[in-house]
Amino acid sequence: MKMKLSVLHAAILAAMLATSASPVQAGLPFLNSDKTEMPTLAPMLEKATPSVVHISVEGSREARQRIPEAFRDFFGQRGQGEQRQEQPFSGLGSGVIIDADKGYIVTNNHVVQDADKILIKLKDGRSFTAKKLGADPQSDIALLQIEAKNLVQIPLANSDKLRVGDYAIAIGNPFGLEQTVTSGIVSSLGRSGLNMDGFEDFIQTDAAINRGNSGGALVNLRGELIGINTAILGPNGGNVGIGFSIPSNMMKNLVDQIIEFGEIRRGSLGVRGGDVNSELTEALNLKVSRGAFVNEVLPDTAAATAGIKAGDVIISMNGNAIQSFNELRAKIATLGAGQKTELGLLRDGKERKVSVTLQELASGQVAANELHPMLQGATLNNSDKGVEITELAGGSVAEQVGLRQGDIITGVNRQRVANLAELRRILEGRQGVAALYIRRTNDDLYILLR
């Protein structure tokens, strides 16, 4: 009886039978246990799928409604054009267990943002309430933790070694359909431009990714994590064969910072520039068509210290090719402050390498409700005097308890606070009243969080 194989399986079978073909990266094929020589991904997936979890969230978000001029007096909004209300929401997504012993789960920030309750459901049917340890909205990564035994973690691959054409398998819960698996290939690398304010270095894949896949796993044929699925590009939010994943190396760099510091400490190179294009190549007689062109090196920065100059083209980072300025920006920012990296440069037609120790980018804001529910509506950032409230939503819980934009938290319950990591450690799991010691302009005061 003849069997109709999918395009992927047919390609796998051809690769197995062609004696002159070089082996693919994942060492195909996976065979059935009965040795029938039928290519299958089932043995790999049986090991990988228990590490992918279903996430459901509940919470509330501030909704703004435009009020017609004639009705503003009725709402007490004279002179204002909108009314703000808290509205409940719920949502679904996916996550990946990266540390079974500590219960660490990675997902997308947009899956759990503003969530008051995060419920994790494992493949074996067990359910747990998760705690959010930290998040980075600009790269769309969040780290959760559950207290559970007998978890299965996924091994991490080196995503810098990916090539266009490598097989890719997406595992997640699209539309709430738990443990759904789709297959495809890596369509492109170093994609950016979906969110101009974010740090993007996406893996593009044609493995079907739909709503609910967010935060799920993209794996290679060994069952190793190569990416965290995060976005789709298509009409009405449906799959058209263009999906995007955050590379596993980028995810790990961010998660390691959250675990160590309680926040993201972005790396900074200190250059301004743009992509290498055909016009630039012709004008400067460059020998490359891809890379990050350096227009300006800022003084007293990591780039200046390393000897990088305006006119240089950065073509590699730690031996891996750099395709664009956005790719360089994302890799530098997510690698982290204080980290060392080797950059490959093209200067005056000659290649050279420089070692750079990254400085810290003045960023790293976090939503304060991640630390305490009474801080909802405030955004915190490290300052040289403590933890500063850099933004405060009008009418928010944080404003109602007496906090103001520009306040600096310098202590909690007579314990000194120098940064976000210390504030998180003090507030984490605390019962009862937390007394914040606040510096406001030239005044000192206490604000109680109950």
Short mmCIF file of C-alpha atoms in Angstrom, two decimals:
data_model
loop_
_atom_site.label_atom_id
_atom_site.label_comp_id
_atom_site.label_asym_id
_atom_site.label_seq_id
_atom_site.Cartn_x
_atom_site.Cartn_y
_atom_site.Cartn_z
CA MET A 1 0.00 0.00 0.00
CA LYS A 2 1.40 3.38 -0.97
CA MET A 3 1.60 6.11 1.62
CA LYS A 4 1.36 9.81 0.93
CA LEU A 5 4.02 11.59 2.93
CA SER A 6 4.00 15.27 3.78
CA VAL A 7 6.50 17.51 2.07
CA LEU A 8 8.60 17.53 5.24
CA HIS A 9 8.61 13.76 5.63
CA ALA A 10 9.33 13.29 1.95
CA ALA A 11 12.31 15.57 2.26
CA ILE A 12 13.49 13.69 5.33
CA LEU A 13 13.19 10.36 3.54
CA ALA A 14 15.09 11.68 0.53
CA ALA A 15 17.87 12.93 2.78
CA MET A 16 18.08 9.50 4.44
CA LEU A 17 18.22 7.53 1.19
CA ALA A 18 20.60 9.77 -0.78
CA THR A 19 24.01 8.25 -0.09
CA SER A 20 25.87 11.18 -1.59
CA ALA A 21 23.99 13.83 0.40
CA SER A 22 25.66 15.28 3.47
CA PRO A 23 23.78 14.69 6.76
CA VAL A 24 21.48 17.46 7.98
CA GLN A 25 22.09 19.22 11.26
CA ALA A 26 19.76 17.13 13.44
CA GLY A 27 21.01 13.71 12.35
CA LEU A 28 17.89 12.37 10.64
CA PRO A 29 15.91 10.24 10.75
CA PHE A 30 14.04 9.42 13.91
CA LEU A 31 12.72 5.88 13.50
CA ASN A 32 9.79 3.99 14.94
CA SER A 33 10.65 1.64 17.77
CA ASP A 34 9.69 -1.33 15.60
CA LYS A 35 12.52 -0.44 13.18
CA THR A 36 10.23 -0.13 10.17
CA GLU A 37 12.48 2.62 8.81
CA MET A 38 9.53 5.04 8.71
CA PRO A 39 10.69 8.62 9.39
CA THR A 40 8.81 10.14 12.33
CA LEU A 41 9.19 12.97 14.80
CA ALA A 42 7.21 11.16 17.48
CA PRO A 43 10.15 9.95 19.66
CA MET A 44 11.57 13.47 19.85
CA LEU A 45 8.20 15.05 20.57
CA GLU A 46 7.43 12.56 23.33
CA LYS A 47 10.46 13.98 25.15
CA ALA A 48 9.94 17.65 24.24
CA THR A 49 6.20 18.24 24.66
CA PRO A 50 6.05 17.75 28.47
CA SER A 51 8.20 20.87 28.82
CA VAL A 52 5.61 23.04 27.03
CA VAL A 53 2.79 24.33 29.23
CA HIS A 54 -0.62 25.91 28.78
CA ILE A 55 -1.02 29.38 30.34
CA SER A 56 -4.31 31.06 31.22
CA VAL A 57 -4.40 34.54 32.76
CA GLU A 58 -6.91 36.86 34.41
CA GLY A 59 -6.51 40.50 35.30
CA SER A 60 -7.69 44.04 34.66
CA ARG A 61 -6.49 46.79 32.37
CA GLU A 62 -7.17 50.48 32.20
CA ALA A 63 -9.53 51.26 29.32
CA ARG A 64 -9.88 54.79 27.97
CA GLN A 65 -13.13 55.97 26.46
CA ARG A 66 -13.49 59.19 24.52
CA ILE A 67 -16.28 61.37 25.97
CA PRO A 68 -18.21 63.75 23.69
CA GLU A 69 -17.91 67.40 24.68
CA ALA A 70 -21.64 67.74 25.47
CA PHE A 71 -21.53 64.93 28.06
CA ARG A 72 -18.31 65.70 29.94
CA ASP A 73 -20.05 67.57 32.76
CA PHE A 74 -22.12 64.48 33.54
CA PHE A 75 -18.97 62.41 34.03
CA GLY A 76 -17.13 65.05 36.04
CA GLN A 77 -14.58 65.31 33.25
CA ARG A 78 -14.82 69.02 32.37
CA GLY A 79 -11.72 69.95 30.42
CA GLN A 80 -10.81 66.31 29.78
CA GLY A 81 -11.57 64.29 26.72
CA GLU A 82 -11.63 60.74 28.06
CA GLN A 83 -12.86 58.53 30.87
CA ARG A 84 -10.64 55.84 32.38
CA GLN A 85 -12.03 52.58 33.70
CA GLU A 86 -10.55 49.28 34.86
CA GLN A 87 -11.89 46.43 32.76
CA PRO A 88 -11.33 42.72 33.44
CA PHE A 89 -9.67 40.51 30.84
CA SER A 90 -8.62 36.91 30.37
CA GLY A 91 -6.24 35.28 27.93
CA LEU A 92 -4.45 32.13 26.84
CA GLY A 93 -0.90 31.39 25.81
CA SER A 94 1.98 28.96 26.07
CA GLY A 95 5.19 28.66 28.05
CA VAL A 96 8.35 26.55 28.22
CA ILE A 97 9.95 24.96 31.28
CA ILE A 98 13.67 25.81 31.22
CA ASP A 99 14.61 24.71 34.77
CA ALA A 100 12.76 21.76 36.30
CA ASP A 101 14.40 22.03 39.73
CA LYS A 102 13.56 25.71 40.25
CA GLY A 103 10.28 25.68 38.35
CA TYR A 104 11.31 28.40 35.89
CA ILE A 105 8.99 28.91 32.92
CA VAL A 106 9.61 31.32 30.03
CA THR A 107 6.81 32.93 28.06
CA ASN A 108 6.07 36.17 26.22
CA ASN A 109 5.58 39.33 28.23
CA HIS A 110 2.40 40.11 26.29
CA VAL A 111 0.87 36.82 27.47
CA VAL A 112 1.11 37.71 31.19
CA GLN A 113 1.25 41.52 31.14
CA ASP A 114 -1.17 43.07 33.67
CA ALA A 115 -2.25 39.60 34.82
CA ASP A 116 -3.36 39.30 38.44
CA LYS A 117 -3.62 35.52 38.24
CA ILE A 118 -1.47 33.19 36.12
CA LEU A 119 -2.47 29.52 35.91
CA ILE A 120 -0.08 26.92 34.49
CA LYS A 121 -1.37 23.58 33.20
CA LEU A 122 1.12 20.81 32.47
CA LYS A 123 0.82 18.10 29.85
CA ASP A 124 0.14 15.53 32.60
CA GLY A 125 -2.93 17.52 33.69
CA ARG A 126 -1.54 19.12 36.85
CA SER A 127 -2.25 22.82 37.42
CA PHE A 128 -0.29 25.43 39.40
CA THR A 129 -0.50 29.13 40.11
CA ALA A 130 2.60 30.91 38.82
CA LYS A 131 4.51 33.89 40.17
CA LYS A 132 6.04 36.39 37.74
CA LEU A 133 9.70 36.99 38.59
CA GLY A 134 10.35 39.62 35.95
CA ALA A 135 9.71 40.69 32.39
CA ASP A 136 11.13 42.72 29.53
CA PRO A 137 8.39 44.30 27.39
CA GLN A 138 10.86 45.55 24.78
CA SER A 139 12.00 42.03 23.89
CA ASP A 140 8.68 40.40 24.92
CA ILE A 141 10.14 37.93 27.42
CA ALA A 142 8.76 37.09 30.88
CA LEU A 143 10.02 34.65 33.53
CA LEU A 144 7.54 32.75 35.71
CA GLN A 145 8.02 30.28 38.55
CA ILE A 146 5.88 27.47 39.94
CA GLU A 147 6.42 25.17 42.90
CA ALA A 148 6.12 21.66 41.51
CA LYS A 149 7.94 18.35 41.42
CA ASN A 150 8.71 16.00 38.53
CA LEU A 151 8.86 18.74 35.93
CA VAL A 152 10.48 18.21 32.54
CA GLN A 153 12.78 20.92 31.23
CA ILE A 154 13.75 21.44 27.63
CA PRO A 155 17.43 21.47 26.57
CA LEU A 156 18.64 24.68 24.94
CA ALA A 157 20.28 24.83 21.54
CA ASN A 158 22.80 27.43 20.41
CA SER A 159 20.55 29.58 18.25
CA ASP A 160 23.57 31.38 16.78
CA LYS A 161 24.31 28.19 14.85
CA LEU A 162 20.95 28.15 13.06
CA ARG A 163 20.88 28.26 9.28
CA VAL A 164 18.10 29.12 6.87
CA GLY A 165 16.63 25.79 5.82
CA ASP A 166 17.05 24.02 9.17
CA TYR A 167 13.92 22.16 10.23
CA ALA A 168 11.80 23.82 12.92
CA ILE A 169 8.95 22.42 15.01
CA ALA A 170 6.50 24.69 16.87
CA ILE A 171 4.85 23.38 20.03
CA GLY A 172 2.12 25.31 21.82
CA ASN A 173 -1.56 25.86 22.44
CA PRO A 174 -3.05 27.76 19.48
CA PHE A 175 -6.63 28.87 20.15
CA GLY A 176 -6.47 26.88 23.41
CA LEU A 177 -5.85 23.60 21.58
CA GLU A 178 -3.30 22.12 23.99
CA GLN A 179 -0.10 20.41 22.85
CA THR A 180 -0.44 21.25 19.16
CA VAL A 181 2.62 20.53 17.00
CA THR A 182 3.38 22.06 13.60
CA SER A 183 6.46 21.70 11.42
CA GLY A 184 8.40 23.73 8.89
CA ILE A 185 11.80 25.26 8.35
CA VAL A 186 13.76 28.33 9.39
CA SER A 187 12.75 30.80 6.68
CA SER A 188 15.06 33.66 7.65
CA LEU A 189 17.21 34.96 10.50
CA GLY A 190 17.77 38.37 12.10
CA ARG A 191 14.32 39.71 11.28
CA SER A 192 13.28 43.05 12.82
CA GLY A 193 10.93 45.97 12.24
CA LEU A 194 7.75 44.59 13.83
CA ASN A 195 8.08 46.90 16.85
CA MET A 196 10.41 49.81 16.26
CA ASP A 197 10.72 50.53 20.00
CA GLY A 198 11.68 46.97 20.82
CA PHE A 199 14.81 44.86 20.56
CA GLU A 200 14.23 42.34 17.78
CA ASP A 201 16.37 39.63 16.28
CA PHE A 202 13.67 37.18 15.22
CA ILE A 203 13.87 33.74 13.73
CA GLN A 204 11.33 33.59 10.90
CA THR A 205 9.65 30.23 10.31
CA ASP A 206 6.88 28.80 8.17
CA ALA A 207 5.88 26.34 10.91
CA ALA A 208 2.23 27.26 11.58
CA ILE A 209 1.97 29.71 14.50
CA ASN A 210 -1.43 31.08 15.58
CA ARG A 211 -2.98 32.94 18.51
CA GLY A 212 -2.19 31.01 21.67
CA ASN A 213 1.17 29.80 20.36
CA SER A 214 2.75 32.88 21.95
CA GLY A 215 5.36 31.85 24.50
CA GLY A 216 5.58 28.30 23.16
CA ALA A 217 8.61 26.42 21.93
CA LEU A 218 10.33 26.34 18.58
CA VAL A 219 12.59 23.29 18.58
CA ASN A 220 15.01 21.57 16.25
CA LEU A 221 14.86 17.90 15.31
CA ARG A 222 16.79 16.97 18.44
CA GLY A 223 14.05 18.47 20.59
CA GLU A 224 16.28 21.36 21.68
CA LEU A 225 14.82 24.83 22.13
CA ILE A 226 15.87 27.21 19.38
CA GLY A 227 13.29 29.94 20.00
CA ILE A 228 10.25 31.26 21.88
CA ASN A 229 7.33 31.80 19.51
CA THR A 230 6.12 35.37 19.79
CA ALA A 231 4.42 36.85 16.72
CA ILE A 232 2.63 36.16 13.49
CA LEU A 233 2.26 38.22 10.35
CA GLY A 234 -1.00 37.70 8.53
CA PRO A 235 -4.52 38.98 7.95
CA ASN A 236 -6.82 38.75 10.99
CA GLY A 237 -4.01 37.31 13.11
CA GLY A 238 -4.04 33.95 11.34
CA ASN A 239 -1.20 31.83 10.03
CA VAL A 240 -0.02 32.43 6.48
CA GLY A 241 3.36 30.76 6.87
CA ILE A 242 5.15 33.74 8.43
CA GLY A 243 5.85 33.40 12.14
CA PHE A 244 8.54 34.83 14.40
CA SER A 245 10.44 33.47 17.38
CA ILE A 246 12.87 35.00 19.87
CA PRO A 247 16.21 33.12 19.59
CA SER A 248 17.03 30.87 22.54
CA ASN A 249 20.39 32.61 23.15
CA MET A 250 18.67 35.99 23.38
CA MET A 251 16.06 34.56 25.76
CA LYS A 252 18.69 33.01 27.99
CA ASN A 253 20.68 36.25 28.25
CA LEU A 254 17.56 38.10 29.41
CA VAL A 255 16.41 35.39 31.82
CA ASP A 256 19.87 35.17 33.41
CA GLN A 257 19.71 38.91 34.12
CA ILE A 258 16.25 38.66 35.69
CA ILE A 259 17.41 35.80 37.91
CA GLU A 260 20.64 37.52 38.98
CA PHE A 261 19.57 41.17 39.25
CA GLY A 262 15.76 41.12 39.35
CA GLU A 263 15.76 43.33 36.26
CA ILE A 264 17.19 43.70 32.75
CA ARG A 265 20.54 45.49 32.62
CA ARG A 266 20.88 46.29 28.95
CA GLY A 267 24.22 46.42 27.25
CA SER A 268 25.30 49.57 25.45
CA LEU A 269 27.92 49.88 22.72
CA GLY A 270 27.65 53.64 22.14
CA VAL A 271 27.38 53.98 18.37
CA ARG A 272 24.88 55.47 15.95
CA GLY A 273 24.49 54.09 12.48
CA GLY A 274 22.40 52.18 9.98
CA ASP A 275 22.30 49.26 7.60
CA VAL A 276 24.79 48.67 4.82
CA ASN A 277 22.94 49.04 1.51
CA SER A 278 23.81 49.17 -2.18
CA GLU A 279 24.16 52.97 -2.22
CA LEU A 280 26.54 52.93 0.75
CA THR A 281 28.49 50.04 -0.72
CA GLU A 282 29.00 51.92 -3.98
CA ALA A 283 29.77 55.30 -2.37
CA LEU A 284 32.40 53.94 0.03
CA ASN A 285 33.61 51.06 -2.15
CA LEU A 286 32.79 48.53 0.54
CA LYS A 287 33.47 44.84 0.05
CA VAL A 288 30.31 43.73 1.88
CA SER A 289 26.59 44.14 1.19
CA ARG A 290 25.40 43.39 4.73
CA GLY A 291 26.35 44.70 8.15
CA ALA A 292 25.99 47.62 10.57
CA PHE A 293 27.55 50.87 9.37
CA VAL A 294 28.89 53.15 12.13
CA ASN A 295 28.00 56.80 11.51
CA GLU A 296 29.14 58.08 14.90
CA VAL A 297 30.96 56.82 17.99
CA LEU A 298 29.75 58.52 21.16
CA PRO A 299 32.44 59.70 23.61
CA ASP A 300 33.19 57.80 26.82
CA THR A 301 31.40 54.67 25.62
CA ALA A 302 32.32 51.02 25.20
CA ALA A 303 32.86 51.55 21.46
CA ALA A 304 35.19 54.50 22.02
CA THR A 305 37.22 52.56 24.57
CA ALA A 306 37.53 49.61 22.18
CA GLY A 307 38.77 51.83 19.34
CA ILE A 308 35.76 51.59 17.03
CA LYS A 309 35.64 54.51 14.59
CA ALA A 310 33.05 56.26 12.43
CA GLY A 311 33.06 54.62 9.00
CA ASP A 312 33.64 51.13 10.39
CA VAL A 313 31.29 48.35 9.29
CA ILE A 314 30.50 45.81 12.01
CA ILE A 315 30.14 42.49 10.22
CA SER A 316 30.22 39.93 13.04
CA MET A 317 29.70 39.45 16.77
CA ASN A 318 31.41 36.56 18.53
CA GLY A 319 32.06 34.97 15.16
CA ASN A 320 28.45 35.17 13.97
CA ALA A 321 27.57 37.35 10.98
CA ILE A 322 25.71 40.63 11.59
CA GLN A 323 23.20 41.40 8.84
CA SER A 324 21.82 44.78 9.96
CA PHE A 325 22.14 47.58 12.50
CA ASN A 326 18.90 46.49 14.18
CA GLU A 327 20.29 43.00 14.65
CA LEU A 328 23.45 44.42 16.24
CA ARG A 329 21.35 46.72 18.47
CA ALA A 330 19.21 43.81 19.71
CA LYS A 331 22.15 41.50 20.37
CA ILE A 332 24.10 44.17 22.26
CA ALA A 333 21.12 45.28 24.37
CA THR A 334 20.10 41.77 25.39
CA LEU A 335 23.62 40.48 26.02
CA GLY A 336 23.74 42.64 29.13
CA ALA A 337 25.88 45.29 30.78
CA GLY A 338 29.39 44.27 31.75
CA GLN A 339 29.52 41.41 29.25
CA LYS A 340 32.47 41.05 26.88
CA THR A 341 32.01 40.45 23.19
CA GLU A 342 34.22 40.29 20.12
CA LEU A 343 33.21 42.38 17.12
CA GLY A 344 34.44 41.86 13.59
CA LEU A 345 35.04 45.15 11.74
CA LEU A 346 35.71 46.16 8.18
CA ARG A 347 37.91 49.29 8.03
CA ASP A 348 39.62 50.61 4.92
CA GLY A 349 38.93 47.32 3.17
CA LYS A 350 40.62 45.25 5.86
CA GLU A 351 38.99 43.04 8.47
CA ARG A 352 39.96 43.32 12.12
CA LYS A 353 38.59 42.17 15.47
CA VAL A 354 38.11 44.20 18.64
CA SER A 355 37.15 43.11 22.15
CA VAL A 356 34.44 45.22 23.79
CA THR A 357 33.17 45.34 27.38
CA LEU A 358 29.60 46.64 27.20
CA GLN A 359 28.43 49.51 29.36
CA GLU A 360 24.91 49.76 30.82
CA LEU A 361 22.15 51.36 28.81
CA ALA A 362 20.16 53.86 30.88
CA SER A 363 16.96 51.84 30.82
CA GLY A 364 15.48 48.86 32.60
CA GLN A 365 12.08 50.07 33.74
CA VAL A 366 9.68 47.59 35.31
CA ALA A 367 5.98 47.70 36.12
CA ALA A 368 5.72 48.13 39.89
CA ASN A 369 2.67 45.85 40.25
CA GLU A 370 5.12 42.98 39.62
CA LEU A 371 6.53 43.80 43.06
CA HIS A 372 3.40 44.65 45.09
CA PRO A 373 -0.31 44.97 44.12
CA MET A 374 -0.57 48.37 45.86
CA LEU A 375 2.05 49.71 43.41
CA GLN A 376 -0.16 49.07 40.38
CA GLY A 377 0.05 51.95 37.90
CA ALA A 378 3.61 52.96 38.76
CA THR A 379 6.70 52.36 36.65
CA LEU A 380 10.02 52.02 38.46
CA ASN A 381 13.58 52.60 37.34
CA ASN A 382 16.97 52.51 39.05
CA SER A 383 18.54 55.85 39.92
CA ASP A 384 21.74 56.82 41.70
CA LYS A 385 19.71 57.54 44.86
CA GLY A 386 17.45 54.47 44.95
CA VAL A 387 14.40 53.34 42.95
CA GLU A 388 12.59 56.16 41.15
CA ILE A 389 8.92 56.28 40.13
CA THR A 390 9.39 57.45 36.56
CA GLU A 391 5.75 57.16 35.46
CA LEU A 392 2.46 57.11 37.35
CA ALA A 393 -0.97 56.48 35.83
CA GLY A 394 -3.65 58.95 36.90
CA GLY A 395 -6.22 57.41 39.25
CA SER A 396 -4.12 54.29 39.72
CA VAL A 397 -3.79 52.32 42.96
CA ALA A 398 -0.26 53.65 43.43
CA GLU A 399 -1.46 57.24 43.11
CA GLN A 400 -4.29 56.62 45.58
CA VAL A 401 -1.91 55.37 48.27
CA GLY A 402 0.01 58.66 47.99
CA LEU A 403 2.87 58.02 45.58
CA ARG A 404 3.88 60.67 43.05
CA GLN A 405 5.95 60.70 39.87
CA GLY A 406 9.56 61.52 40.76
CA ASP A 407 9.38 59.90 44.20
CA ILE A 408 12.47 57.88 45.08
CA ILE A 409 12.12 54.75 47.22
CA THR A 410 15.19 54.51 49.43
CA GLY A 411 14.03 51.95 52.00
CA VAL A 412 11.37 49.46 53.09
CA ASN A 413 10.63 48.73 56.77
CA ARG A 414 13.95 50.30 57.80
CA GLN A 415 15.90 48.25 55.25
CA ARG A 416 17.99 50.23 52.79
CA VAL A 417 17.00 49.91 49.10
CA ALA A 418 19.59 50.79 46.45
CA ASN A 419 18.07 49.21 43.34
CA LEU A 420 15.17 47.23 41.89
CA ALA A 421 16.72 43.87 42.73
CA GLU A 422 16.92 44.78 46.44
CA LEU A 423 13.36 46.15 46.42
CA ARG A 424 12.10 42.92 44.84
CA ARG A 425 13.86 40.75 47.40
CA ILE A 426 12.43 42.72 50.33
CA LEU A 427 8.84 42.81 49.01
CA GLU A 428 8.74 39.28 47.64
CA GLY A 429 6.42 37.13 49.73
CA ARG A 430 6.07 39.80 52.44
CA GLN A 431 2.94 39.61 54.62
CA GLY A 432 1.41 42.60 56.39
CA VAL A 433 2.31 46.27 56.06
CA ALA A 434 5.27 47.43 53.99
CA ALA A 435 6.45 50.93 54.90
CA LEU A 436 8.15 52.65 51.96
CA TYR A 437 10.66 55.35 52.87
CA ILE A 438 10.25 58.01 50.19
CA ARG A 439 12.45 60.93 49.21
CA ARG A 440 10.28 63.62 47.52
CA THR A 441 12.24 66.69 46.38
CA ASN A 442 13.68 67.88 49.71
CA ASP A 443 11.24 66.01 51.95
CA ASP A 444 11.29 62.53 53.48
CA LEU A 445 8.09 60.59 54.23
CA TYR A 446 6.66 57.13 54.77
CA ILE A 447 3.93 55.56 52.63
CA LEU A 448 2.29 52.37 53.87
CA LEU A 449 1.39 49.48 51.58
CA ARG A 450 -1.18 47.25 53.26
#
